[in-house]
mmCIF file of C-alpha atoms and ligand atoms in Angstrom:
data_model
loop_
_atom_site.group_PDB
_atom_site.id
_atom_site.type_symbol
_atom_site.label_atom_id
_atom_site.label_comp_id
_atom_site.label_asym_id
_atom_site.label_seq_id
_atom_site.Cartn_x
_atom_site.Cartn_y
_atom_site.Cartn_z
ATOM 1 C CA UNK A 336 -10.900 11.688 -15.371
ATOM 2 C CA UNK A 337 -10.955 14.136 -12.231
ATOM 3 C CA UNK A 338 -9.314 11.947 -9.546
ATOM 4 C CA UNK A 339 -7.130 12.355 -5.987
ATOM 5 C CA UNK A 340 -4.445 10.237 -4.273
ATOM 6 C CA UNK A 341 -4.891 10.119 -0.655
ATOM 7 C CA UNK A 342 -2.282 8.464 1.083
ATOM 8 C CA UNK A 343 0.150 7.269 3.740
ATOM 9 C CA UNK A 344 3.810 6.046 3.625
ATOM 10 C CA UNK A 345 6.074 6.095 6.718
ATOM 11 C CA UNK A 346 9.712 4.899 4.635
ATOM 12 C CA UNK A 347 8.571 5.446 0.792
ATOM 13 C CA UNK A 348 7.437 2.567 -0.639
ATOM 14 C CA UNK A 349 3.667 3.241 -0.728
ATOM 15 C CA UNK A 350 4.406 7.135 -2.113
ATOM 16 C CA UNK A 351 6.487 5.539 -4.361
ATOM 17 C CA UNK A 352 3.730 3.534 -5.663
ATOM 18 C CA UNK A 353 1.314 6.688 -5.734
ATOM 19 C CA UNK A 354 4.027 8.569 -7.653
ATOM 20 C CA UNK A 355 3.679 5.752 -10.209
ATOM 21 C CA UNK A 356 0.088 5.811 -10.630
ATOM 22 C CA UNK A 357 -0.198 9.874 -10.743
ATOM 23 C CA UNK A 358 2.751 9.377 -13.621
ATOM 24 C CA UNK A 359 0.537 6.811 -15.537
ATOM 25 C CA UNK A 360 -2.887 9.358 -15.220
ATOM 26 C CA UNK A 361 -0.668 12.640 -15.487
ATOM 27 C CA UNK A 362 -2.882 13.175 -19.058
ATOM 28 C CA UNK A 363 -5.821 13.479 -16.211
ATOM 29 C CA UNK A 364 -6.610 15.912 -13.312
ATOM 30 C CA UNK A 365 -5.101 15.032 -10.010
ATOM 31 C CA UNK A 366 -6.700 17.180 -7.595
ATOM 32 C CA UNK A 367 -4.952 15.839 -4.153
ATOM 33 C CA UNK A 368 -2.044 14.073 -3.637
ATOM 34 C CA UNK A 369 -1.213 13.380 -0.311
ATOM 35 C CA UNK A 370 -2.909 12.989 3.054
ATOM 36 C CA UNK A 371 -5.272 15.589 2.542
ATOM 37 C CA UNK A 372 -9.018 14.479 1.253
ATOM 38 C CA UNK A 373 -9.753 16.168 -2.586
ATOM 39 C CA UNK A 374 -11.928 19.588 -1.419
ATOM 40 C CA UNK A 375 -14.040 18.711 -4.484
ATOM 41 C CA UNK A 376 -15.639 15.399 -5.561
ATOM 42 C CA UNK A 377 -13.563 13.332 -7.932
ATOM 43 C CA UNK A 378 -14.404 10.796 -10.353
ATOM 44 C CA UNK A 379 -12.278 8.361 -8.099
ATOM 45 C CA UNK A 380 -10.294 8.341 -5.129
ATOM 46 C CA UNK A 381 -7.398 6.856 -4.741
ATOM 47 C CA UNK A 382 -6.134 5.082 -0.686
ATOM 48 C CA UNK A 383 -3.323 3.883 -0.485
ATOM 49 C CA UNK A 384 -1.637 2.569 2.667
ATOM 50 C CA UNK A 385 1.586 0.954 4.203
ATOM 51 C CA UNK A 386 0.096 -2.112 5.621
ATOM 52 C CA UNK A 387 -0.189 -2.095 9.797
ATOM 53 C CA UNK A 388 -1.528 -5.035 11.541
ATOM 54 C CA UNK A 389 -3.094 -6.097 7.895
ATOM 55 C CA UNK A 390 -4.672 -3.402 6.745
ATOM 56 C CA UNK A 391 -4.610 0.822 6.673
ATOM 57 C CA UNK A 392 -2.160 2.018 9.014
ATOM 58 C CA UNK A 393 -3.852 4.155 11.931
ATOM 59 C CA UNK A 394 -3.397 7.747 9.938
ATOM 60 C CA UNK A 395 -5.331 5.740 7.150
ATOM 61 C CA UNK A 396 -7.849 4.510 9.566
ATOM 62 C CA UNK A 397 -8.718 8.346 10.434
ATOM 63 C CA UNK A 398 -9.340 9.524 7.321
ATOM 64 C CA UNK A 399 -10.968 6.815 5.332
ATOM 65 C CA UNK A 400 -13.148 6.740 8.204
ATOM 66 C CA UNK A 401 -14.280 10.241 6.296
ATOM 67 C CA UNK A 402 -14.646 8.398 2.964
ATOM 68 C CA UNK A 403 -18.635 8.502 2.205
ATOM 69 C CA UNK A 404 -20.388 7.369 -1.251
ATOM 70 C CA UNK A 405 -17.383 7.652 -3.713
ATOM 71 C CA UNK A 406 -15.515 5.204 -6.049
ATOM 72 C CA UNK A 407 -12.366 3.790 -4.160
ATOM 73 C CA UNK A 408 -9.611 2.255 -6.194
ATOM 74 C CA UNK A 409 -7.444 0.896 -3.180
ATOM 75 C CA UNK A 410 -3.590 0.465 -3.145
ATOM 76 C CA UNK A 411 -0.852 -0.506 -0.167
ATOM 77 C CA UNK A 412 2.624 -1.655 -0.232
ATOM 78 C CA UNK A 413 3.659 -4.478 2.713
ATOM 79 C CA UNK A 414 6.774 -6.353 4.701
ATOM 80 C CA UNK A 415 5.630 -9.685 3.302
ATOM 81 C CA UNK A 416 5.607 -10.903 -0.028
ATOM 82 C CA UNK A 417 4.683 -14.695 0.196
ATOM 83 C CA UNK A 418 1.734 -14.720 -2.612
ATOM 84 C CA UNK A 419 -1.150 -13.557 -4.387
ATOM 85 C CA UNK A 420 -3.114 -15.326 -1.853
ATOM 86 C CA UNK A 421 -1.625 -13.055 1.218
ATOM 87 C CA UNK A 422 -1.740 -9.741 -0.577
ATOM 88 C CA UNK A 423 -5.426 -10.558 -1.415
ATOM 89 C CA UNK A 424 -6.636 -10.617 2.241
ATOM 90 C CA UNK A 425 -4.811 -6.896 2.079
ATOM 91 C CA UNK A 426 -6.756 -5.747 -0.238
ATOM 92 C CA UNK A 427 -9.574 -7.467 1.450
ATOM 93 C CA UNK A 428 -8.711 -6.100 5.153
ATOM 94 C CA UNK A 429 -8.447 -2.452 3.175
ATOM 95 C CA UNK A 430 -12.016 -2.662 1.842
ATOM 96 C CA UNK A 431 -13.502 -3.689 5.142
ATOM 97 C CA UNK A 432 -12.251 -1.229 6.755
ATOM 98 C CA UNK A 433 -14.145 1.187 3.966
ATOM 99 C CA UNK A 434 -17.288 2.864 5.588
ATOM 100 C CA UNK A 435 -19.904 0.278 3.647
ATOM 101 C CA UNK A 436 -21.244 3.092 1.233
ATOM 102 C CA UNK A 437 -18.456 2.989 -1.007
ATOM 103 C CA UNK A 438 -17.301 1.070 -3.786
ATOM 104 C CA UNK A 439 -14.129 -0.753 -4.437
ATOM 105 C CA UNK A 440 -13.390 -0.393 -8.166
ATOM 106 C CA UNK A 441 -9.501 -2.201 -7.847
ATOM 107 C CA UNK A 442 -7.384 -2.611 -5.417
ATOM 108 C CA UNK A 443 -3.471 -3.190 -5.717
ATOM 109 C CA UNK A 444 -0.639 -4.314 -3.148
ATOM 110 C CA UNK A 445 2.645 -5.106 -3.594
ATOM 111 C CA UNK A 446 5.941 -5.981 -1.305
ATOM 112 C CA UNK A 447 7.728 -2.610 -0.141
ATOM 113 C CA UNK A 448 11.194 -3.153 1.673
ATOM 114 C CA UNK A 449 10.905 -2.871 5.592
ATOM 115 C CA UNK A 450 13.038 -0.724 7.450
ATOM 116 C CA UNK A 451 16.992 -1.396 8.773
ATOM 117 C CA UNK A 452 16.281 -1.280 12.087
ATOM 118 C CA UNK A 453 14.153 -4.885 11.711
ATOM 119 C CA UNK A 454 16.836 -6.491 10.544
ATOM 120 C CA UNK A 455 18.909 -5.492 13.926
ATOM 121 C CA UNK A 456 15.765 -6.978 15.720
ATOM 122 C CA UNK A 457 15.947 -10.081 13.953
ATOM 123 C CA UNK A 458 19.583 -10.700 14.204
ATOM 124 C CA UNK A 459 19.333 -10.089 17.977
ATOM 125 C CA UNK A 460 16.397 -12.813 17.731
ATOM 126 C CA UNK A 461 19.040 -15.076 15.847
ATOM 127 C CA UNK A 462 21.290 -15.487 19.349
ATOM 128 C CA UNK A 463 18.606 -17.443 21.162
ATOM 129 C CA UNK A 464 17.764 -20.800 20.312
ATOM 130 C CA UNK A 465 14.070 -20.764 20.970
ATOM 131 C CA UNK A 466 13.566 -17.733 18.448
ATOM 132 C CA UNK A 467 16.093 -18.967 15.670
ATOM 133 C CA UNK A 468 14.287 -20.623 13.630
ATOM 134 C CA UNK A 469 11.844 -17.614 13.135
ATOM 135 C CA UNK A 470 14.470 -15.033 13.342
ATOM 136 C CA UNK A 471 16.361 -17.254 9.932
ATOM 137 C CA UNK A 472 12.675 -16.504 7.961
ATOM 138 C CA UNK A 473 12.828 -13.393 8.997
ATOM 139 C CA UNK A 474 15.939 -12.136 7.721
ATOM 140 C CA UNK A 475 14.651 -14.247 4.259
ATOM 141 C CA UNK A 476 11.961 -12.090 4.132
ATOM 142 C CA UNK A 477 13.720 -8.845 4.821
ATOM 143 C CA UNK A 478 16.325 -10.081 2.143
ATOM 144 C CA UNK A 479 13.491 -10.699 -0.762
ATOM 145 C CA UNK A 480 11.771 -7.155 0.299
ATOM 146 C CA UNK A 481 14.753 -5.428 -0.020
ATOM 147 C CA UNK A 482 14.484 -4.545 -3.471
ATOM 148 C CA UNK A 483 10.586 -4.042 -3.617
ATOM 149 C CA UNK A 484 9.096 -2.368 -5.038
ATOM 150 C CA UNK A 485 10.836 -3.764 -7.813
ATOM 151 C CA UNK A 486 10.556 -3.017 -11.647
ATOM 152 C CA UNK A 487 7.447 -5.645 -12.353
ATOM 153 C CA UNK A 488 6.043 -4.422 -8.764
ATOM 154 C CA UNK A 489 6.067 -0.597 -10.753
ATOM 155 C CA UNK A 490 4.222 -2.058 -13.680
ATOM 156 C CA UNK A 491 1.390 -4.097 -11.993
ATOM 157 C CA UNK A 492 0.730 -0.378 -10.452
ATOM 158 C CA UNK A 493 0.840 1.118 -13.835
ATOM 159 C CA UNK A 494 -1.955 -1.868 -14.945
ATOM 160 C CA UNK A 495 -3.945 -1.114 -11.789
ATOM 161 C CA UNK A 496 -4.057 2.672 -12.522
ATOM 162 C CA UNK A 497 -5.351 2.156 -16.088
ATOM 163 C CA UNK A 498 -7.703 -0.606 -15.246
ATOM 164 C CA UNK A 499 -9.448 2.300 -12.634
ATOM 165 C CA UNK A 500 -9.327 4.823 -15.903
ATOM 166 C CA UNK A 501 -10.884 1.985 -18.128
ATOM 167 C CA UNK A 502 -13.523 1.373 -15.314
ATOM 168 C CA UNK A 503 -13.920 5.664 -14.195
ATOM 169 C CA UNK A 504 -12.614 7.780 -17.276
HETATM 170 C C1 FMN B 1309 4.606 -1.107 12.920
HETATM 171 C C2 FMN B 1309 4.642 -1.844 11.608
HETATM 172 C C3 FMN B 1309 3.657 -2.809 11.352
HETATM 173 C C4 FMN B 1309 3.669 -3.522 10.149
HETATM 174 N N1 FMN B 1309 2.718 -4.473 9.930
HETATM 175 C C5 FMN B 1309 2.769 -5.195 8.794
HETATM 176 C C6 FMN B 1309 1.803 -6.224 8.561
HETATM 177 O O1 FMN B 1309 0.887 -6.474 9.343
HETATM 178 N N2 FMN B 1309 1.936 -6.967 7.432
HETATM 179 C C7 FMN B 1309 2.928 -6.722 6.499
HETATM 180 O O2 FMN B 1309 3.016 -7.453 5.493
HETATM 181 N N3 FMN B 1309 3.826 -5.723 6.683
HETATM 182 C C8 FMN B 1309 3.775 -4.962 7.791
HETATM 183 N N4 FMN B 1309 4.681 -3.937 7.979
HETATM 184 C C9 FMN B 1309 5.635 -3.594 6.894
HETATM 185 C C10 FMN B 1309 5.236 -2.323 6.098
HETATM 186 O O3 FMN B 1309 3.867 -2.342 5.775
HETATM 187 C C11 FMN B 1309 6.042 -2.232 4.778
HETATM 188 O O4 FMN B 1309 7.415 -2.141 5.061
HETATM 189 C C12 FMN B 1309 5.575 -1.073 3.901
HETATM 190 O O5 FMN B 1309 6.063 -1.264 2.590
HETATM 191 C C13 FMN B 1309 6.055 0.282 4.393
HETATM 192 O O6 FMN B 1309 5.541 1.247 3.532
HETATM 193 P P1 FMN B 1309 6.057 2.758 3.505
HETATM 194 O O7 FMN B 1309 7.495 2.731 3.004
HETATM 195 O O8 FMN B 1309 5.153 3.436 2.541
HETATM 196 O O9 FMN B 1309 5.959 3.303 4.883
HETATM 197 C C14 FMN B 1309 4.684 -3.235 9.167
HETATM 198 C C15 FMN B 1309 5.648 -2.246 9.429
HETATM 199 C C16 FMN B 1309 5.632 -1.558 10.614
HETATM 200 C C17 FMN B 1309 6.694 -0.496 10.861
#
């Protein structure tokens, strides 16, 4: 399988989870791997995103917007890890935002840990009493993140890169 990993990652997480998936194809030909779209066409192309406002950061947003008639598998790592449900309507938000002529073969997400300087924001959000209560989740969250993506986050992107072999090799 002739494929490319396009992709962008501000703190790590998400090129952490590329890394994984070029490791599980490394038998194939990766013929971009990084933000630059494959000069040649590819069996499938790999996105993958930190999540912004939902969905494909604004670097993303440029060049998918470039993305015309190929097979798409879709991948992003985000803040949040509540449930299936919420990383779902990621992977939903990513394919909408797909120029329509495409086609989603899989898509993957999966909690990444969020940055220090959040957790200063939240604790500063902690010393008034109408933000608290928020503030307390918050730090929750930042606390579960922290050590995503995790060991079982690694293999769910190994299953996602050979389901896109099984469905493009
Ligand atoms: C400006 C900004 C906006 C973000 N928006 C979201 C969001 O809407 N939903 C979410 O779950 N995480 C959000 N995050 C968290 C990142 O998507 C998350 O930490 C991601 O794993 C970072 O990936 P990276 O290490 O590849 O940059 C946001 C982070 C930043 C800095």
């Amino acid at each position: 399988m002739k494929y490319a990993i396009v992709f962008d990652s501000k703190t790590g997480n998400t090129a952490h989870i590329a890394g994984i998936i070029r490791d599980t194809l490394k038998q194939h030909r990766c013929v971009a791997f990084g933000q630059e779209l494959p000069k040649e066409e590819v069996d499938v192309l790999f996105l993958g995103s930190w999540c912004d406002k939902g969905g494909f950061s604004e670097t993303m947003q440029m060049i998918v917007a470039q993305v015309h008639q190929q097979r798409v598998a879709l991948f992003a790592t985000c803040g949040f890890g509540m449930d299936a449900a919420y990383f779902r309507k990621i992977a939903d938000h990513l394919g909408e935002q797909l120029p329509k002529d495409n086609t989603v073969v899989a898509s993957f997400v999966c909690q990444g840990k969020l940055p220090q300087g959040v957790l200063h924001r939240y604790e500063a959000m902690l010393e008034k009493e109408e933000t608290q209560a928020a503030a307390k989740q918050m730090i929750r969250n930042y606390e579960q993140a922290r050590t995503h993506p995790d060991e079982a986050d690694e293999k769910q992107a190994e299953a996602f890169a050979l389901r896109v072999l099984s469905q493009c090799g």
